[in-house]
Amino acid sequence: AKDSKIAHLGYQEEKGEDSFEEAPMYVAVLTYMNYGIVILFGYFRDFLRAVGLEKCHQAQEREEQRNFVPLYQDFENFYKRNLYTRVRDNWNRPICSFPGPFFDIMERVSDDYNWTFRLTGRTIENVINMGSYNYLGFAENNVDFLKTVAEETRQYGVGVCSTRQELGNLSIHEKLERLVAEFLGVESAMAFGMGFATNSMNIPALVGKGCLILSDELNHTSLILGARLSGATIRVFKHNNMQSLEKMLKESICSGQPRTHRAWKKILIMVEGIHSMEGSLVRLPEILALKKKYKAYLYLDEAHSIGAVGPTGRGVTEHFGVDPNEVDVLMGTFTKSFGAAGGYIAGKKELVDYLRSHSHSAVYATAMSPPVVEQIIRAIKCIMGVDGTTEGQRRVRQLAENTRYLRSRLKKMGFIIYGNQDSPVVPLLLYLPGKVGAFSRAMLKRKIGIVVVGFPATPITEARARFCVSAAHTREMLDKSLDELGDDIKVKFSRHRSSYRPELYDETDFELDS
Amino acid sequence: MINLHEWCTYYALDSAKMNVGVAHSEVNPNTRVMNSRGIWLAYLLLTTALHVVLLSIPFLSVPVVWTLTNIIHNLAMYLFLHTVKGTPFETPDQGKARLLTHWEQMDYGVQFTASRKFLTISPIVLYILASFYTKYDTTHFLVNTGSLLSVLLPKLPQFHGVRLFGINKY
């Protein structure tokens, strides 16, 4: 029985299932001990600051207002004061070159343990960039590629100073939208100036009161904000868990709207193609089957997956071999793979025409700036091969190769990696908060720039470092970053068994609104 | 006649908050800490370590050590679970949890979850062991029982959000 279980897990890995391997128990216990020690020291330092033995760098109340009701609760700042400030030098590092595969970081030091920083004037040059969402390498400063952008800027200007519905609809916008629709293989598309705003401004236009939104547990803030602004009822299902989603669908349809028990006007399932903190791919075929069975709509947010997965970079629909017309609302951003800014929504012509008149973004937000639009156009043309070169295809293939290579090497070296084997977002689990700071600093010393995340942005035991693979990374760069990941920090916890998160149905999985 | 679980499923999930800068839609991560992997084991190990440290002090007899373990454990539990209020980080729930102790925040106030049962039973087990090792002596009994009551009463569902005599209210 044990052999068949291992064989089953191996088969699931082959099929491309997401893996969320659990660390050994001693790692979890050490993590809590780590937090405990930091908390104790935090209390001790707070006591010293209160008594006056230690200088307090934070804002303090004025003498005259000592007996007033306090404006802020200083306990709410405890984590920031005593944990985050200790490792604060790993975030918000100023850079002084464009964030391509290499970049230059301005060196900064702190004389008072990260309360204030000062720039030394030196630059750390040619740091390998493993933190930017530069999946296809379009964050580049290449004169030939940017020629069309310069020409269009000369023709259209830099900004439009108006909304799409008033004077801001340029012919270049319509060109972009036709191109995006052709790229995705759907009828029509509409582009917006900001990726976050695409979600938060359009979901209220699509659903309203009396509708139901089923949102994945780990959805991005923009989706949560859009869902909240719409006024619909929101239910959260466990991450990528189809049993949880189906159970929720069944129960919601059977019982109807809260209090009145009327039928729902619309049911919208909101998922992301690739989740940026987990690196997991959505289970698109299963969601489509559920959607058809229960007659719900699907909103697919391909912020990280468009251009980055699929044999020709068309996203998760191509990766799973699914017709993009089956997904009701395809949403994506141009920020990650296309090296620009903005977002799009694509789907049937009726849907997009409705959004053109009813979306908050179309009515109130400024239209996209022409050089940005042209950058997206030339990036899409490059990926599609329309510009006459095979550069786009080369980049997509290079990204897939780099992803597979980095993931398999990291796994073999013994690190715990989350997510799907095809996802270019690679979270490497560090677990202990002390290791989070140490890892990031050690990598910077070895000239590799990465992003680390800890509690409360992630669950308390799952602090991680995140590698974002790019098509612009060469094999040598990846080898260099892998070679630098030695044994000093001791994060090689993998026991080489992928365990998938179990389904949790206990009663602790919801929030009381009282 | 529906149970608490169903009521909550149908009425309580109608809000989603804006979670800036975090990778999940959990409004208050504090509620999930006691359910995380390995925390029960860490808590048991910590109590055992306390006991072993007390046992190694040469002039304390075994009954005194057990009573001290019981008292210090209950004092720490009272302090961390029933005195400290709010969260050490800002949460997007607009201050709903600011006046709640950690015990009241656990699992968003749902009673009789697994972690709550575990944390109720462990001081009782410690009390039984302490009573045995102190050979049911009267003074030790009074001290241990008082300490146990101080840590059991706040855990009752009837005491959820109750602040006696206005102590620890704000």
XYZ file of C-alpha atoms in Angstrom:
684
model
C 0.000 0.000 0.000
C 2.860 2.367 0.798
C 4.473 1.784 -2.603
C 1.236 2.450 -4.415
C 0.803 5.695 -2.464
C 4.274 6.881 -3.462
C 3.642 5.802 -7.023
C 0.339 7.695 -6.979
C 2.036 10.843 -5.734
C 4.729 10.477 -8.367
C 2.075 10.157 -11.042
C 0.343 13.268 -9.796
C 3.655 15.128 -10.001
C 4.017 13.916 -13.574
C 0.547 15.209 -14.408
C 1.584 18.641 -13.163
C -0.216 18.843 -9.846
C 0.723 21.575 -7.426
C 2.900 20.424 -4.590
C 2.838 21.963 -1.123
C 5.284 19.807 0.743
C 5.176 20.069 4.510
C 8.344 20.620 6.451
C 9.349 18.226 9.233
C 7.656 18.920 12.574
C 10.841 20.122 14.256
C 10.983 23.013 11.779
C 7.493 24.160 12.794
C 8.397 23.932 16.489
C 11.626 25.879 15.895
C 9.636 28.527 14.028
C 7.387 29.071 17.042
C 10.403 29.188 19.348
C 11.903 31.797 17.057
C 8.780 33.920 17.229
C 8.598 33.398 20.989
C 12.153 34.640 21.550
C 11.631 37.651 19.300
C 8.378 38.482 21.103
C 10.065 38.236 24.518
C 12.851 40.511 23.385
C 10.230 42.803 21.914
C 8.511 43.148 25.266
C 11.871 43.695 26.957
C 12.875 46.419 24.504
C 9.465 48.079 24.827
C 9.972 48.127 28.572
C 13.401 49.737 28.146
C 11.932 52.322 25.822
C 9.105 53.074 28.250
C 11.517 53.448 31.152
C 13.836 55.668 29.120
C 16.917 53.466 29.010
C 16.610 53.123 25.254
C 16.003 55.822 22.705
C 12.532 55.658 21.200
C 12.670 56.285 17.448
C 8.967 56.274 16.897
C 6.521 59.116 17.134
C 5.433 59.876 20.650
C 2.503 61.701 22.152
C 3.011 65.289 23.163
C 3.359 66.141 26.837
C 0.164 68.236 26.857
C -1.863 65.347 25.492
C -0.613 62.764 27.937
C -4.019 62.213 29.552
C -6.058 62.235 26.369
C -7.491 59.043 24.922
C -4.642 57.689 22.788
C -4.898 58.085 19.040
C -3.162 54.825 18.289
C -2.858 51.570 20.091
C 0.835 50.943 20.500
C 0.318 47.186 20.634
C -0.841 47.246 17.028
C 2.588 48.450 16.096
C 4.391 45.784 18.136
C 5.206 43.534 15.214
C 6.420 46.402 13.077
C 8.573 47.856 15.861
C 10.150 44.674 17.103
C 10.211 42.220 14.207
C 9.824 44.040 10.932
C 12.244 46.866 11.734
C 14.996 44.373 12.539
C 14.900 42.995 9.004
C 13.597 46.090 7.233
C 16.696 46.485 5.091
C 15.535 43.603 2.885
C 12.636 45.529 1.397
C 12.285 48.775 -0.533
C 15.864 48.650 -1.760
C 16.490 51.593 -4.115
C 17.687 50.569 -7.573
C 19.335 52.758 -10.175
C 18.958 50.887 -13.421
C 16.024 49.339 -15.236
C 14.924 46.040 -13.664
C 16.031 43.666 -16.386
C 17.835 40.388 -15.741
C 20.596 42.404 -14.056
C 20.180 45.584 -12.114
C 22.166 47.965 -9.911
C 21.213 48.464 -6.310
C 22.182 51.574 -4.377
C 24.052 50.570 -1.294
C 22.522 51.765 1.938
C 23.576 51.251 5.526
C 21.887 51.871 8.817
C 23.601 53.248 11.883
C 20.713 52.657 14.259
C 19.588 49.110 13.435
C 17.293 49.877 10.525
C 15.388 52.793 12.000
C 16.987 55.154 9.495
C 19.041 54.477 6.388
C 21.648 56.468 4.574
C 22.994 55.919 1.091
C 26.747 55.442 0.998
C 26.982 56.625 -2.607
C 28.253 53.277 -3.855
C 26.272 51.007 -6.135
C 26.136 47.237 -6.052
C 26.320 46.518 -9.748
C 25.039 43.644 -11.843
C 22.888 42.023 -9.237
C 20.921 39.138 -10.732
C 17.276 40.102 -10.605
C 15.124 37.256 -9.342
C 12.402 39.504 -7.962
C 10.879 41.372 -10.931
C 7.876 39.974 -12.779
C 9.866 40.127 -15.953
C 8.661 36.797 -17.313
C 9.364 37.366 -21.001
C 12.219 39.778 -20.557
C 10.476 42.808 -22.046
C 11.919 45.064 -19.364
C 14.810 46.049 -21.592
C 16.439 49.122 -23.020
C 16.857 48.050 -26.624
C 16.815 50.832 -29.221
C 15.499 48.698 -32.087
C 12.601 47.364 -30.104
C 11.625 50.747 -28.741
C 11.714 52.569 -32.087
C 8.005 52.122 -32.739
C 7.243 53.329 -29.229
C 9.156 56.539 -29.864
C 7.363 57.070 -33.194
C 3.930 56.593 -31.709
C 4.792 58.953 -28.854
C 5.738 61.567 -31.410
C 2.431 61.053 -33.170
C -0.013 60.684 -30.297
C 1.734 62.515 -27.482
C 2.409 61.267 -24.002
C -1.014 61.473 -22.381
C -4.629 61.874 -23.356
C -5.955 63.773 -20.313
C -9.421 62.377 -20.756
C -11.473 59.279 -20.144
C -12.203 56.708 -22.827
C -15.795 57.815 -23.054
C -15.052 61.514 -23.570
C -12.141 62.525 -25.736
C -9.648 59.854 -24.778
C -10.465 57.084 -27.247
C -7.518 57.020 -29.642
C -7.155 54.791 -32.673
C -4.190 53.191 -31.009
C -6.454 52.010 -28.184
C -8.756 50.320 -30.643
C -5.756 48.746 -32.364
C -4.580 47.379 -29.034
C -7.958 45.938 -28.173
C -8.301 44.189 -31.515
C -4.823 42.776 -31.088
C -5.490 41.552 -27.540
C -8.681 39.832 -28.679
C -6.811 38.158 -31.519
C -3.963 37.147 -29.210
C -6.305 35.499 -26.740
C -8.576 33.949 -29.333
C -11.787 35.618 -28.166
C -14.268 37.948 -29.751
C -13.437 41.237 -28.133
C -11.326 42.895 -25.469
C -11.030 46.167 -23.596
C -7.905 47.650 -22.068
C -7.622 49.741 -18.902
C -4.864 51.909 -17.520
C -4.176 50.025 -14.298
C -4.165 46.316 -13.548
C -5.508 46.676 -10.010
C -8.239 49.014 -11.215
C -9.250 46.568 -13.940
C -10.405 44.157 -11.243
C -11.723 46.606 -8.710
C -13.648 48.740 -11.208
C -15.106 46.040 -13.418
C -16.343 43.423 -11.008
C -18.907 45.905 -9.622
C -20.132 46.410 -13.183
C -20.584 42.685 -13.692
C -22.189 41.571 -10.437
C -24.250 43.358 -7.849
C -26.565 42.783 -4.933
C -28.335 39.459 -5.170
C -25.409 37.773 -6.890
C -22.973 35.291 -5.422
C -19.211 35.423 -5.741
C -17.174 32.305 -4.993
C -13.637 33.478 -4.523
C -10.476 31.486 -3.965
C -8.924 31.796 -0.520
C -5.694 33.283 -1.827
C -7.102 35.765 -4.308
C -5.402 39.084 -4.787
C -6.489 42.254 -2.990
C -7.832 43.774 -6.220
C -10.282 40.894 -6.646
C -11.332 41.131 -3.011
C -11.841 44.873 -3.302
C -13.839 44.520 -6.511
C -16.019 41.851 -4.910
C -16.582 43.998 -1.852
C -17.436 47.089 -3.881
C -19.966 45.174 -5.922
C -22.212 44.431 -2.959
C -22.608 40.767 -3.865
C -22.482 37.946 -1.340
C -19.000 36.523 -1.092
C -18.079 32.990 -0.107
C -14.479 31.876 0.070
C -13.454 28.363 -0.903
C -10.233 26.603 0.014
C -7.356 27.273 -2.310
C -7.636 25.237 -5.528
C -9.869 22.781 -3.716
C -12.547 21.517 -6.077
C -14.427 19.580 -3.394
C -14.760 22.736 -1.318
C -15.945 24.684 -4.363
C -18.483 22.059 -5.363
C -19.833 21.761 -1.846
C -20.189 25.515 -1.668
C -21.918 25.657 -5.048
C -24.384 22.939 -4.082
C -25.212 24.501 -0.739
C -25.561 28.002 -2.113
C -27.822 26.961 -4.967
C -29.982 24.839 -2.689
C -30.463 27.506 -0.056
C -30.482 30.573 -2.284
C -29.886 34.129 -1.089
C -29.493 34.683 2.640
C -32.705 35.467 4.535
C -35.045 35.477 1.525
C -33.888 32.176 -0.015
C -34.618 33.474 -3.488
C -32.561 32.197 -6.378
C -29.257 33.939 -7.012
C -29.228 36.337 -9.934
C -25.738 35.255 -10.961
C -23.013 33.051 -9.583
C -19.466 34.124 -10.403
C -16.439 31.953 -9.625
C -13.294 34.082 -9.297
C -9.934 32.386 -9.652
C -6.432 33.375 -10.633
C -4.356 31.639 -13.300
C -1.190 31.623 -11.221
C -1.228 32.756 -7.615
C 1.745 34.973 -7.007
C 2.621 33.756 -3.510
C 2.082 30.040 -3.985
C 3.066 29.493 -7.582
C 0.089 27.181 -8.026
C -1.805 26.838 -11.270
C -5.587 26.953 -11.339
C -7.363 23.656 -12.075
C -9.063 24.995 -15.114
C -10.639 21.843 -16.656
C -12.227 20.892 -13.338
C -13.551 24.387 -12.714
C -15.012 24.497 -16.203
C -16.754 21.186 -15.597
C -18.187 22.480 -12.317
C -19.191 25.737 -13.944
C -21.136 23.960 -16.661
C -22.759 21.552 -14.218
C -23.982 24.260 -11.838
C -24.479 26.988 -14.459
C -22.126 29.537 -12.967
C -19.884 32.132 -14.627
C -16.115 32.072 -14.466
C -13.824 35.079 -13.983
C -10.237 34.133 -14.660
C -7.532 36.565 -13.558
C -4.445 35.804 -15.638
C -2.212 38.500 -14.198
C 0.796 36.232 -13.832
C -0.033 33.520 -16.322
C -0.669 35.444 -19.563
C 2.470 35.260 -21.661
C 4.137 33.040 -19.086
C 2.457 29.648 -19.493
C 1.257 27.801 -22.530
C 3.291 26.644 -25.539
C 2.849 29.979 -27.326
C 2.321 32.140 -24.254
C -1.449 32.412 -24.468
C -1.984 31.628 -20.781
C -3.638 28.874 -18.765
C -6.343 28.245 -21.380
C -3.687 27.165 -23.828
C -1.751 25.281 -21.154
C -4.754 23.086 -20.418
C -5.885 22.886 -24.036
C -9.169 24.596 -23.273
C -11.077 26.844 -25.681
C -10.741 30.419 -24.337
C -14.336 31.096 -25.344
C -15.476 28.748 -22.590
C -14.220 31.134 -19.906
C -16.774 33.889 -19.501
C -14.491 36.713 -18.427
C -10.785 36.607 -19.187
C -8.871 39.236 -17.283
C -5.174 39.909 -17.335
C -2.551 42.547 -16.798
C 0.100 43.969 -19.055
C 2.420 44.682 -16.146
C 4.121 41.322 -15.866
C 4.843 39.594 -19.140
C 4.476 42.576 -21.458
C 6.671 45.035 -19.622
C 4.084 47.811 -19.623
C 1.224 48.860 -17.357
C -2.473 48.258 -17.426
C -4.983 45.459 -17.665
C -7.564 44.027 -20.021
C -10.851 42.212 -19.900
C -11.742 39.947 -22.803
C -14.662 37.772 -23.704
C -17.789 37.842 -25.796
C -18.586 40.985 -27.748
C -21.756 41.675 -25.712
C -19.798 41.511 -22.486
C -17.084 43.905 -23.618
C -19.582 46.319 -25.206
C -21.467 46.373 -21.912
C -18.237 47.112 -20.057
C -17.367 49.926 -22.426
C -20.398 51.825 -21.239
C -20.862 50.556 -17.703
C -17.367 50.163 -16.322
C -16.309 52.743 -13.765
C -12.882 52.747 -15.334
C -14.194 53.634 -18.788
C -16.290 56.479 -17.462
C -14.006 58.010 -14.864
C -10.436 56.846 -15.324
C -7.969 58.373 -17.737
C -7.290 56.385 -20.862
C -4.008 54.552 -21.316
C -1.006 56.550 -22.344
C 0.050 56.034 -26.019
C 3.701 54.992 -25.475
C 2.515 52.348 -23.006
C -0.094 51.151 -25.501
C 2.514 50.906 -28.224
C 4.846 48.962 -25.945
C 2.062 46.440 -25.337
C 1.288 46.275 -29.041
C 4.842 45.585 -29.995
C 5.237 43.052 -27.181
C 2.126 41.159 -28.286
C 3.220 41.290 -31.905
C 6.582 39.927 -30.851
C 5.032 37.030 -28.945
C 2.624 36.226 -31.759
C 5.405 36.354 -34.317
C 3.562 38.965 -36.390
C 6.596 41.240 -36.490
C 8.396 38.714 -38.639
C 10.873 37.392 -36.104
C 10.907 34.281 -33.953
C 12.024 36.323 -30.973
C 8.692 35.963 -29.174
C 8.623 32.203 -29.543
C 12.211 32.012 -28.413
C 11.386 33.942 -25.273
C 8.356 31.821 -24.415
C 10.369 28.649 -24.880
C 13.303 30.058 -22.927
C 10.996 30.913 -20.030
C 9.506 27.418 -19.973
C 12.982 25.914 -20.074
C 14.294 28.192 -17.343
C 11.273 27.440 -15.156
C 11.642 23.691 -15.465
C 15.388 23.883 -14.941
C 15.272 26.097 -11.867
C 12.480 24.133 -10.234
C 14.026 20.732 -10.809
C 17.468 21.869 -9.658
C 16.066 23.491 -6.517
C 14.062 20.358 -5.725
C 17.067 18.138 -6.255
C 19.188 20.351 -4.034
C 16.711 19.691 -1.252
C 14.754 22.916 -0.892
C 11.012 22.910 -0.361
C 9.338 24.564 -3.335
C 5.640 25.258 -3.633
C 3.518 25.235 -6.713
C 3.215 23.740 -10.146
C 6.231 22.637 -12.149
C 5.269 24.993 -15.006
C 4.781 28.113 -12.977
C 7.528 30.755 -13.271
C 6.818 31.922 -9.716
C 8.965 29.769 -7.412
C 8.389 30.191 -3.664
C 11.210 28.696 -1.622
C 10.097 28.042 1.925
C 12.237 29.441 4.717
C 9.837 28.945 7.664
C 11.787 30.750 10.390
C 11.631 34.566 10.587
C 15.327 34.710 11.427
C 16.184 32.872 8.235
C 14.058 35.302 6.225
C 16.359 38.189 7.082
C 19.538 36.143 6.904
C 18.670 34.621 3.542
C 17.887 37.903 1.848
C 21.045 39.576 3.138
C 23.212 36.603 2.237
C 21.807 36.575 -1.298
C 22.442 40.294 -1.694
C 26.026 39.841 -0.537
C 26.376 37.232 -3.288
C 24.785 39.666 -5.779
C 21.387 38.065 -6.202
C 18.286 40.117 -5.531
C 15.231 38.239 -4.273
C 11.963 39.028 -2.551
C 11.196 37.496 0.846
C 7.828 37.460 2.617
C 6.871 36.580 6.169
C 3.997 36.581 8.656
C 1.365 38.142 8.631
C 1.414 38.271 4.841
C 1.812 34.499 4.797
C 0.631 31.904 7.336
C 2.725 31.932 10.498
C 4.819 28.884 9.662
C 5.286 29.573 5.956
C 7.679 32.467 5.474
C 9.239 32.220 2.040
C 11.589 33.645 -0.535
C 10.180 34.056 -4.005
C 12.100 33.595 -7.236
C 10.551 34.961 -10.437
C 12.064 33.275 -13.442
C 12.564 35.390 -16.545
C 13.167 34.543 -20.188
C 16.056 37.002 -20.038
C 17.901 34.839 -17.533
C 20.562 32.720 -19.161
C 21.561 29.291 -17.972
C 24.724 30.786 -16.468
C 22.746 33.269 -14.380
C 20.500 30.535 -13.030
C 23.486 28.316 -12.312
C 25.194 31.151 -10.485
C 22.160 31.815 -8.298
C 21.779 28.103 -7.611
C 25.430 27.685 -6.723
C 25.236 30.553 -4.277
C 22.383 28.817 -2.444
C 24.677 26.824 -0.268
C 24.237 25.214 3.111
C 25.023 28.273 5.230
C 21.443 29.184 5.967
C 20.342 25.555 6.286
C 16.955 25.663 4.636
C 17.172 22.339 2.802
C 14.260 20.730 4.599
C 12.818 18.644 1.824
C 12.209 14.974 2.484
C 11.253 14.549 -1.172
C 7.656 13.689 -0.554
C 5.078 15.973 -2.059
C 2.075 16.160 0.202
C -1.016 17.902 -1.015
C -2.992 20.057 1.336
C -5.773 17.976 2.865
C -9.350 19.073 2.505
C -10.471 20.851 5.642
C -14.124 20.866 6.435
C -14.141 21.675 10.117
C -16.272 24.431 11.537
C -13.388 26.833 12.005
C -13.379 27.834 8.354
C -15.475 30.928 8.331
C -15.763 34.340 9.840
C -18.422 35.564 12.215
C -19.644 39.042 11.495
C -20.885 40.319 14.813
C -33.749 23.823 13.459
C -30.276 24.530 12.144
C -27.050 24.285 14.096
C -24.525 27.020 14.651
C -22.385 25.883 11.765
C -25.134 26.179 9.188
C -26.350 29.483 10.561
C -22.883 30.886 10.254
C -22.398 29.527 6.773
C -25.526 31.201 5.540
C -25.346 34.470 7.372
C -21.773 35.172 8.267
C -19.818 35.040 5.038
C -21.267 38.197 3.569
C -18.210 40.361 4.005
C -14.828 40.388 2.393
C -12.218 42.820 3.525
C -9.499 44.624 1.724
C -6.217 42.960 2.529
C -3.422 45.192 1.360
C 0.014 43.700 1.097
C -0.949 40.197 2.173
C -1.240 37.038 0.147
C -4.495 35.672 1.548
C -8.019 36.814 2.314
C -7.730 36.094 6.039
C -8.848 39.176 7.901
C -7.167 38.462 11.223
C -4.245 36.011 11.033
C -4.233 35.806 14.840
C -7.327 33.620 14.698
C -5.469 30.863 12.894
C -2.259 30.812 14.931
C -3.449 28.191 17.430
C -4.496 25.869 14.603
C -1.146 26.012 12.837
C 0.970 22.965 12.378
C 3.123 22.088 15.344
C 1.940 24.717 17.796
C 0.354 22.240 20.182
C 3.592 20.296 20.256
C 5.588 23.489 20.795
C 3.314 24.398 23.715
C 3.693 20.963 25.318
C 7.464 21.077 24.877
C 7.601 24.515 26.443
C 5.625 23.360 29.498
C 7.851 20.298 29.844
C 10.934 22.505 29.577
C 9.588 24.780 32.320
C 8.991 21.775 34.536
C 12.445 20.351 33.919
C 14.088 23.703 34.659
C 12.170 23.968 37.924
C 13.065 20.394 38.813
C 16.747 21.174 38.460
C 16.671 23.849 41.166
C 18.219 21.971 44.105
C 16.365 23.399 47.103
C 12.821 22.859 45.766
C 11.039 19.625 46.662
C 9.018 17.725 44.067
C 5.554 18.801 45.330
C 6.661 22.446 45.391
C 8.032 22.097 41.874
C 4.759 20.695 40.572
C 2.754 23.432 42.210
C 5.142 26.037 40.841
C 4.868 24.562 37.357
C 1.101 24.681 37.618
C 1.099 28.264 38.859
C 3.621 29.603 36.355
C 1.935 27.793 33.480
C -1.483 29.136 34.428
C -0.097 32.624 34.984
C 1.547 32.668 31.546
C -1.600 31.277 29.948
C -3.757 33.896 31.660
C -1.393 36.631 30.578
C -1.078 35.663 26.919
C -4.550 34.344 26.275
C -6.793 36.375 28.527
C -5.034 39.667 29.246
C -3.276 40.872 26.131
C -5.847 42.329 23.757
C -5.817 43.063 20.061
C -3.270 42.091 17.463
C 0.425 42.991 17.268
C -0.079 44.057 13.659
C -2.670 46.172 11.903
C -5.581 44.201 10.519
C -8.078 45.270 7.872
C -11.076 44.554 10.097
C -11.208 48.175 11.282
C -10.506 47.395 14.905
C -13.081 44.693 15.577
C -10.494 42.614 17.394
C -8.847 45.469 19.263
C -10.749 44.895 22.500
C -10.743 41.104 22.283
C -8.230 38.900 24.042
C -6.471 36.193 22.075
C -8.816 33.548 23.444
C -11.817 35.535 22.227
C -10.190 36.066 18.837
C -9.449 32.384 18.301
C -11.384 31.059 15.294
C -13.371 34.281 15.185
C -15.213 33.491 18.416
C -16.530 30.074 17.432
C -16.727 27.969 20.612
C -15.623 24.354 21.165
C -13.167 24.145 18.301
C -10.281 21.709 18.528
C -7.723 24.246 19.738
C -10.066 25.606 22.386
C -10.734 22.105 23.695
C -7.015 21.342 23.770
C -6.158 24.523 25.646
C -8.963 23.883 28.153
C -7.907 20.311 28.821
C -4.180 20.900 29.242
C -4.367 22.988 32.456
C -6.785 20.377 33.851
C -4.320 17.567 33.102
C -1.547 19.598 34.683
C -3.746 20.163 37.745
C -4.459 16.445 38.124
C -0.763 15.641 37.874
C 0.093 18.373 40.361
C -2.553 17.113 42.808
C -1.105 13.628 42.586
C 2.490 14.712 43.091
C 1.645 16.993 45.993
C -0.095 14.077 47.690
C -3.330 16.108 48.025
C -1.858 18.370 50.685
C -4.322 21.116 51.745
C -2.219 24.222 51.076
C -1.048 22.953 47.720
C -4.623 21.979 46.879
C -5.973 25.438 47.630
C -3.244 27.172 45.634
C -3.546 24.836 42.652
C -7.335 24.983 42.560
C -7.353 28.766 42.725
C -4.858 28.921 39.914
C -6.837 26.445 37.798
C -10.087 28.356 38.304
C -8.410 31.587 37.270
C -7.498 30.035 33.966
C -10.658 27.978 33.366
C -13.323 30.573 34.063
C -12.310 32.966 31.252
C -12.523 30.053 28.820
C -16.217 29.423 29.417
C -18.439 30.554 26.525
C -20.519 32.538 29.007
C -17.454 34.665 29.751
C -16.845 35.615 26.106
C -16.261 39.352 26.102
C -17.059 39.681 29.808
C -14.864 42.047 31.786
C -15.469 41.829 35.526
C -15.397 45.130 37.450
C -14.246 46.918 34.299
C -10.756 45.409 34.592
C -8.970 45.197 31.230
C -11.945 46.712 29.446
C -10.119 49.138 27.138
